[in-house]
Amino acid sequence: MRFMIFSVVFLLLLSGCDHTVNRLREDSNVFEHGVSRSSSVKPTMSSISLSVQDTGGLDQPSLQSLNALLRNQGRLSNQVIRIQPLSEKGEQFAQRLEASLLELGMNKSHLTLLPLVYRVSKTEWDLQLTSEALVVLKPDCSIADKTTWTVKPFDAVGPLGCANRANIAQMVVNPRDLMRPSALDAGDAVTAVGAVQRYQEGDTTELLDIDFQAD
């Protein structure tokens, strides 16, 4: 009987410790002022109107804005893009833009080229592009409290490892992996075991000696 009571008390203590450790892990990414310093993922939708020149290409401001939008939305393979022509020039350029996006790795099932729509009122824009994607929002890893960092540097810097976690979050292929665990394929375990085995046996491939200074 005593053994059973001792076991129950011991299990309760363990559950309390586990709860405390998990709370500490959660709170380690929150600075004392309540500002979270952990990465997050949220769906975003960005849209841009583009102007096509008489030569058939985009003008410089439109080209820069388009590149900035696609870059901020993450990998092309993770984006859902709709292209809406607003003029005949825009319709011709939209076909070229569609082909370019597919060559750059855009998923064909996520790319939609809509039919030409004429506006009642005349507009300076020739086509519109809309991108939907899950985007990783990395935290601000600068010094949390700049007023006291020279006096209390450890406390003022904030949670350590913020930059490392932010960089790792930015390197993920699919932002959904930060929201839920990724399912393993049938060959993932075999590949992992094979890599470890080759390392232990010394069967590794040496890096090529490439002279990057040569023409």
mmCIF file of C-alpha atoms in Angstrom, residues 28-33 37 141-146 149 152-163:
data_model
loop_
_atom_site.group_PDB
_atom_site.id
_atom_site.type_symbol
_atom_site.label_atom_id
_atom_site.label_comp_id
_atom_site.label_asym_id
_atom_site.label_seq_id
_atom_site.Cartn_x
_atom_site.Cartn_y
_atom_site.Cartn_z
ATOM 1 C CA SER A 28 12.005 31.765 -22.959
ATOM 2 C CA ASN A 29 11.005 33.363 -26.268
ATOM 3 C CA VAL A 30 9.070 36.212 -24.630
ATOM 4 C CA PHE A 31 10.944 39.254 -23.355
ATOM 5 C CA GLU A 32 10.005 40.805 -20.028
ATOM 6 C CA HIS A 33 7.991 43.526 -21.788
ATOM 7 C CA ARG A 37 10.735 36.794 -30.149
ATOM 8 C CA CYS A 141 16.410 39.951 -32.893
ATOM 9 C CA SER A 142 18.007 43.306 -32.147
ATOM 10 C CA ILE A 143 18.811 44.366 -28.582
ATOM 11 C CA ALA A 144 15.544 44.248 -26.666
ATOM 12 C CA ASP A 145 16.280 47.031 -24.168
ATOM 13 C CA LYS A 146 18.829 49.486 -25.557
ATOM 14 C CA TRP A 149 22.320 46.969 -22.346
ATOM 15 C CA LYS A 152 22.854 44.736 -17.707
ATOM 16 C CA PRO A 153 23.866 43.258 -21.062
ATOM 17 C CA PHE A 154 22.612 39.737 -20.369
ATOM 18 C CA ASP A 155 19.138 40.897 -19.349
ATOM 19 C CA ALA A 156 18.879 43.624 -21.987
ATOM 20 C CA VAL A 157 19.809 41.468 -24.986
ATOM 21 C CA GLY A 158 16.734 39.291 -24.570
ATOM 22 C CA PRO A 159 16.343 35.533 -25.127
ATOM 23 C CA LEU A 160 19.535 34.040 -26.515
ATOM 24 C CA GLY A 161 19.408 32.124 -29.781
ATOM 25 C CA CYS A 162 16.839 34.424 -31.395
ATOM 26 C CA ALA A 163 18.933 34.950 -34.540
#
